[in-house]
XYZ file of C-alpha atoms in Angstrom:
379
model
C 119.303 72.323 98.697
C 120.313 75.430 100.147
C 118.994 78.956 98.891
C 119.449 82.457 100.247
C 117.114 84.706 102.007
C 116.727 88.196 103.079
C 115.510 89.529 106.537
C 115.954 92.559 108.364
C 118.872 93.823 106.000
C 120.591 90.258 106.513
C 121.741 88.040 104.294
C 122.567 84.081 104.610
C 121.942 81.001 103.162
C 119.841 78.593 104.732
C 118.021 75.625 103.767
C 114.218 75.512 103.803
C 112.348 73.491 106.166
C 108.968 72.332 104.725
C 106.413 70.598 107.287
C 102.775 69.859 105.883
C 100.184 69.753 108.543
C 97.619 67.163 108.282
C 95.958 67.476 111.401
C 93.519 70.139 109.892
C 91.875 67.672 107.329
C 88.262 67.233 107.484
C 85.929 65.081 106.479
C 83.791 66.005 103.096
C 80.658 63.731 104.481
C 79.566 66.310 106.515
C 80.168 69.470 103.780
C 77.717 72.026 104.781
C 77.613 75.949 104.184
C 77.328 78.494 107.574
C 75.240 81.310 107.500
C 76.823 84.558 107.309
C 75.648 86.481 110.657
C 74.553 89.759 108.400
C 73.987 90.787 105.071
C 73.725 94.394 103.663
C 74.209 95.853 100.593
C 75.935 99.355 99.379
C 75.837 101.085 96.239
C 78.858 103.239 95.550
C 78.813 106.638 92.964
C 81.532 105.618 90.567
C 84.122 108.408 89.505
C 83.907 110.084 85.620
C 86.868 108.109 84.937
C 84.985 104.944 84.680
C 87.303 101.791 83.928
C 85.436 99.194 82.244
C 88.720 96.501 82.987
C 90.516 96.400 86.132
C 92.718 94.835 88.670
C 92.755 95.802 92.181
C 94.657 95.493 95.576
C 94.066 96.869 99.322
C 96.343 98.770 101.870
C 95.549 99.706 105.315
C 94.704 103.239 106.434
C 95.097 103.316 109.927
C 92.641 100.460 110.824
C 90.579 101.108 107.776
C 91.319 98.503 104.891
C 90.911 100.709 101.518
C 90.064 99.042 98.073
C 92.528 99.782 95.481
C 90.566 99.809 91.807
C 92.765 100.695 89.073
C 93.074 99.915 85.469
C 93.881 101.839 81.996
C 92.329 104.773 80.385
C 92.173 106.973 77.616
C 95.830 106.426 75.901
C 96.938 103.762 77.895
C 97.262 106.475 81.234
C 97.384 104.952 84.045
C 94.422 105.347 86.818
C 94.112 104.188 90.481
C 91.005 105.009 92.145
C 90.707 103.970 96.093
C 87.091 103.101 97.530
C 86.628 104.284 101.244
C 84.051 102.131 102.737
C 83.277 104.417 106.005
C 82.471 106.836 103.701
C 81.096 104.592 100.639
C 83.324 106.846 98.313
C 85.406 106.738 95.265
C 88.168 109.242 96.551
C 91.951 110.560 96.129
C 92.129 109.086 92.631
C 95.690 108.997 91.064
C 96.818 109.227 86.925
C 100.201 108.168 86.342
C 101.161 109.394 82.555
C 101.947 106.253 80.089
C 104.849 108.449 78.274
C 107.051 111.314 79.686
C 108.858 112.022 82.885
C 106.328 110.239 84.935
C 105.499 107.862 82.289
C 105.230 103.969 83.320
C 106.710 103.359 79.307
C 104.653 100.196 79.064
C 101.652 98.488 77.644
C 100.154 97.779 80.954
C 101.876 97.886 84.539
C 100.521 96.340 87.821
C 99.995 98.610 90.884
C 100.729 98.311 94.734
C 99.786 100.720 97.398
C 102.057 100.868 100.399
C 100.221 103.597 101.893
C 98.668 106.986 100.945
C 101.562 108.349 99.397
C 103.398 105.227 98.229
C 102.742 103.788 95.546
C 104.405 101.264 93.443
C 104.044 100.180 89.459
C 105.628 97.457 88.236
C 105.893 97.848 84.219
C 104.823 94.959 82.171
C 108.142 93.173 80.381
C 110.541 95.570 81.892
C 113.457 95.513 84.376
C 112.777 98.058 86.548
C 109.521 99.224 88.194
C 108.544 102.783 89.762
C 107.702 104.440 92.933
C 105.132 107.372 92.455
C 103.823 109.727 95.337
C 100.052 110.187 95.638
C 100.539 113.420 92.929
C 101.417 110.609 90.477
C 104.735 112.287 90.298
C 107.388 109.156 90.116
C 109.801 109.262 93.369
C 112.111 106.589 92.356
C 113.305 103.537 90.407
C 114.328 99.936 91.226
C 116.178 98.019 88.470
C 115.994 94.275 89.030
C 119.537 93.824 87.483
C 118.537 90.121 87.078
C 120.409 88.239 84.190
C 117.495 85.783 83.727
C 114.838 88.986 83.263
C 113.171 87.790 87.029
C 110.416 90.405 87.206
C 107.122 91.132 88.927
C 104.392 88.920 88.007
C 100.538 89.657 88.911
C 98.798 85.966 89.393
C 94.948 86.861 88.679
C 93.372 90.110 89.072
C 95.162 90.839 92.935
C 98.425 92.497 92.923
C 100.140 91.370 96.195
C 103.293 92.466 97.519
C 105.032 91.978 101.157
C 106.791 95.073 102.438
C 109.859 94.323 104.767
C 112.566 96.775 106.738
C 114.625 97.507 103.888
C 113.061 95.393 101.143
C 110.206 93.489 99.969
C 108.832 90.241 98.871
C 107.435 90.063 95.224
C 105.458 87.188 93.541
C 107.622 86.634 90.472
C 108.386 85.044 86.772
C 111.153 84.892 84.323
C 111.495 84.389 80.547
C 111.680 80.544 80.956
C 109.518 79.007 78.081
C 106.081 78.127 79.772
C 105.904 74.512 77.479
C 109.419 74.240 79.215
C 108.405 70.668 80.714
C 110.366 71.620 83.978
C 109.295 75.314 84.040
C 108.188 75.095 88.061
C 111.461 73.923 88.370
C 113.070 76.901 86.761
C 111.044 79.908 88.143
C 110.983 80.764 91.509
C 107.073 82.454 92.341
C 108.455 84.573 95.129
C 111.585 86.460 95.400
C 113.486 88.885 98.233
C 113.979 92.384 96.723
C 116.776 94.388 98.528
C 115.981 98.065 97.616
C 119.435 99.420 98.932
C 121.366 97.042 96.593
C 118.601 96.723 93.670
C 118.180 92.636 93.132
C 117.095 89.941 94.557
C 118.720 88.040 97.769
C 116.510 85.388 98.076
C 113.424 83.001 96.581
C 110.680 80.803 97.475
C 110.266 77.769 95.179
C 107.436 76.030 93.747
C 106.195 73.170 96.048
C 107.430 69.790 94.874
C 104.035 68.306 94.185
C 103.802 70.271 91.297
C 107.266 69.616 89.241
C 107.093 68.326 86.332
C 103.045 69.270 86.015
C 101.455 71.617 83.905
C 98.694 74.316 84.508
C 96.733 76.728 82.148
C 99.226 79.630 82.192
C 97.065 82.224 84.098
C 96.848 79.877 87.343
C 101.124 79.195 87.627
C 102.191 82.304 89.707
C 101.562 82.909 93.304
C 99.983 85.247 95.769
C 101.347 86.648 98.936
C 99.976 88.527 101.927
C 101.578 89.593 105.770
C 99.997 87.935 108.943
C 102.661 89.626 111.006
C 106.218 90.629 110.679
C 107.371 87.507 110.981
C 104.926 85.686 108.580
C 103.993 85.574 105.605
C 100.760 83.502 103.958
C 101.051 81.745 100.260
C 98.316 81.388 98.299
C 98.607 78.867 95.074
C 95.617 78.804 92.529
C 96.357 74.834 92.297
C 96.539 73.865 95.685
C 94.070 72.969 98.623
C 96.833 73.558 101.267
C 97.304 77.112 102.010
C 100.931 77.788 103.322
C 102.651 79.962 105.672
C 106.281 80.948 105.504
C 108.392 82.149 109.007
C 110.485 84.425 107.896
C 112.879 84.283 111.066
C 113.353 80.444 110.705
C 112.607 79.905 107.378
C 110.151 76.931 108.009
C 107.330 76.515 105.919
C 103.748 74.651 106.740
C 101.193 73.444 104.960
C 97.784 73.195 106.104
C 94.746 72.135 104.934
C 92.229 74.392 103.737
C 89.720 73.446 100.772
C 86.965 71.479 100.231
C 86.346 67.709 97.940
C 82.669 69.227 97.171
C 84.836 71.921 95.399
C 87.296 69.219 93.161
C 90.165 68.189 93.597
C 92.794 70.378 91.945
C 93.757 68.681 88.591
C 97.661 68.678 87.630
C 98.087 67.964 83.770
C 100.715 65.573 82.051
C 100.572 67.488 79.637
C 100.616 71.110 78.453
C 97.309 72.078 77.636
C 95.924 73.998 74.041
C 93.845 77.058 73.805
C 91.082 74.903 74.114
C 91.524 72.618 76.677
C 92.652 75.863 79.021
C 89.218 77.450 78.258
C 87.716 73.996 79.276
C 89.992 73.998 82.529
C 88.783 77.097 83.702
C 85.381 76.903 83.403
C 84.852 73.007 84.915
C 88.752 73.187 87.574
C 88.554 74.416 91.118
C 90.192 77.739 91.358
C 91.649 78.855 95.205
C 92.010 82.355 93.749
C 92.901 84.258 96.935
C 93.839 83.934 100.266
C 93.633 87.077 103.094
C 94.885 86.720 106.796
C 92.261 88.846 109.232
C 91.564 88.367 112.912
C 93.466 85.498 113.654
C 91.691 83.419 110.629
C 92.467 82.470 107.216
C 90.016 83.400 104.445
C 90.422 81.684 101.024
C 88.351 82.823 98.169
C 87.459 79.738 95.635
C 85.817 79.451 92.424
C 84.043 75.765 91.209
C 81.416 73.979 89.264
C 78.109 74.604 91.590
C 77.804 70.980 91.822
C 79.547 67.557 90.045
C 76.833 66.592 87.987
C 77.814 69.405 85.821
C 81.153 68.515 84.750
C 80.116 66.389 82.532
C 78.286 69.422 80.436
C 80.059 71.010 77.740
C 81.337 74.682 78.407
C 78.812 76.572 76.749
C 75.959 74.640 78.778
C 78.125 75.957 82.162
C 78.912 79.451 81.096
C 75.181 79.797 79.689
C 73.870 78.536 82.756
C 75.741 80.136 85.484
C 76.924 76.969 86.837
C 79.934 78.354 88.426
C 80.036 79.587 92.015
C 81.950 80.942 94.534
C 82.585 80.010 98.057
C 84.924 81.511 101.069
C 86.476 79.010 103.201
C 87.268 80.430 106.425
C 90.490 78.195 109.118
C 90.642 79.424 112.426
C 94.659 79.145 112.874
C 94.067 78.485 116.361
C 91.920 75.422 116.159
C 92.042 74.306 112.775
C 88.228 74.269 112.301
C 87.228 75.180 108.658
C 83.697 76.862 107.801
C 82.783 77.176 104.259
C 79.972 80.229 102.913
C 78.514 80.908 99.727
C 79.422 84.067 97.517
C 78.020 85.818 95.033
C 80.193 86.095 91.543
C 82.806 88.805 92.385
C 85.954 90.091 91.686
C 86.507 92.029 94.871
C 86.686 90.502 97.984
C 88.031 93.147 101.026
C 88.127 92.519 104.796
C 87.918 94.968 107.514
C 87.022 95.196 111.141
C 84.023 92.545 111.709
C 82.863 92.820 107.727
C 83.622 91.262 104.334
C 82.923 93.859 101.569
C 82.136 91.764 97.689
C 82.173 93.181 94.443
C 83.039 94.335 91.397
C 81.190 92.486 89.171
C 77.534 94.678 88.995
C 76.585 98.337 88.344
C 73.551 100.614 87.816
C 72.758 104.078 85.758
C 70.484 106.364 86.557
C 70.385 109.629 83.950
C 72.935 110.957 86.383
C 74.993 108.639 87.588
C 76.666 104.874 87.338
C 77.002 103.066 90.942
C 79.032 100.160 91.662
C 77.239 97.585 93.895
C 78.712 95.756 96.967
C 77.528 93.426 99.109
C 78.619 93.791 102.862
C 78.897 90.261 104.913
C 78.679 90.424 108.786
C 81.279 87.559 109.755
C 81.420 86.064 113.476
């Protein structure tokens, strides 16, 4: 089947050519953590405009990688606040009006930081989305002028978003019924924006493994991130392959990159109630992230601490902290995969020769409230 991509202002049709990589595999008999080389902690002063739900994403300053913390406040007003870890700073924090001139005119809207003065909002259940300056004054809009209401679509707490020449690459839905028992067929996770001509030019489909499947709703979209201009990595909740896309020959590979002392990631026959969604996310592996940082893959994964415990019910797990998180880390050179143990987190930010976690844990004093981080030393 053919389908139509966008690159450097071009636009053809092409077919896809998929290759999974096997080679990588390893062995579970031998599953054993690494050590981390350092660990160090770092308490943060948290702004007055303290936001007790958020989302986040990161964007590179220079060589510095800044955390992007941003969620809503007072009447629905947006605010994006931006952690500087040289500094170990909340800083250059940006409010973005939920009605008026500047307004976002939504519920909720997710946020992505191109750079200091760049930054984009994509509305919740609209068809258009907003650039804003670092003034919070909005710059521009983009209609999607898509008949099937194709839109943004955040997958998890990260908002991720690939920025090309004269475009971009979005992680995407549409309003296809999600008990729809071909629904993976139907939505494409990631789409080619064309900013010059406002729609899409091109998507990335679901991987066949997973057609005709179902999923708790909250783990079906996709995440994205560059490795270089020419790549891009794809991150599924429900998959222990990671996946890298060429943009100049439009192959995509599949490599290995999980862990059986995890799970196994469980497709359902069927779709699943309130309940049995609940129960999926507290007992189901998780590969909630993926990041691309000197030369080696990083995948974030949450999982029962240990098998024994899926057989408890999911008040015995929750009230027992019997969920964990680990980091698997591929070198994309050798194909040798390390595994570490994390701390409960939400934030999980690379730079230079450190890992930065948090998000999770805070302390008062009678002055002020400080957001905790732990800071990992990696090899």
């Amino acid at each position: 089947m053919k389908r139509y991509f966008y690159h450097r202002g071009w636009l053809w049709s092409t077919p896809i050519f998929f290759l999974l990589s096997c080679s990588f595999e390893k062995s579970d008999q031998k599953f054993s953590y690494s050590s981390f080389t350092e660990l160090d902690s770092l308490e943060i002063v948290m702004p007055d405009e303290f936001l007790q739900f958020t989302n986040w994403t990161t964007y590179k300053k220079n060589e510095q990688t800044i955390l992007v913390e941003y969620g809503l406040w007072g009447q629905g007003d947006l605010v994006i606040h931006q952690v500087d870890f040289n500094k170990a700073t909340y800083e250059n924090t940006i409010s973005i009006p939920r009605e008026g001139p500047d307004g976002y005119n939504s519920s909720t809207a997710s946020v992505f930081v191109k750079n200091e003065d760049s930054v984009f909002v994509f509305p919740a259940a609209r068809n258009s989305f907003f650039l804003y300056n670092s003034a919070g004054k909005q710059v521009n809009e983009f209609q999607y002028n898509s008949s099937n209401f194709e839109r943004y679509y955040k997958n998890g707490y990260y908002s991720s978003l690939v920025s090309l020449k004269e475009g971009m690459i979005l992680t995407t839905i549409n309003d296809t019924r999600y008990d729809d028992p071909h629904y993976f067929g139907k939505v494409s996770p990631i789409q080619f924006y064309d900013q010059n001509s406002s729609q899409f030019v091109g998507k990335i489909d679901f991987p066949e493994f997973i057609q005709n499947k179902y999923l708790p709703s909250e783990l079906s979209g996709a995440m994205i991130s560059e490795i270089d201009k020419d790549q891009v990595l794809i991150n599924y909740n429900f998959s222990d392959s990671i996946y890298i896309y060429n943009l100049r020959n439009n192959v995509m590979k599949g490599f290995y990159c999980g862990s059986n002392h995890f799970g196994k990631p469980k497709l359902l026959e069927r779709l699943p109630y309130k309940g049995q969604e609940i129960e999926y996310s507290v007992k189901e592996v998780n590969y909630e992230l993926a990041f691309y940082h000197n030369s080696k893959i990083y995948r974030v994964v949450s999982h029962i601490s240990a098998d024994k415990y899926r057989d408890y019910s999911v008040m015995e797990i929750v009230s027992q902290n019997l969920r964990a998180f680990s980091l698997v880390e591929m070198d994309l050179k050798t194909g040798v995969l390390k595994y570490y143990q994390l701390p409960i987190a939400k934030y999980f930010v690379f730079q230079d020769n450190f890992l930065f976690v948090g998000g999770v844990s805070v302390r008062e004093d009678d002055q002020d409230t400080y957001r905790r981080f732990y800071k990992y030393t990696l090899e």
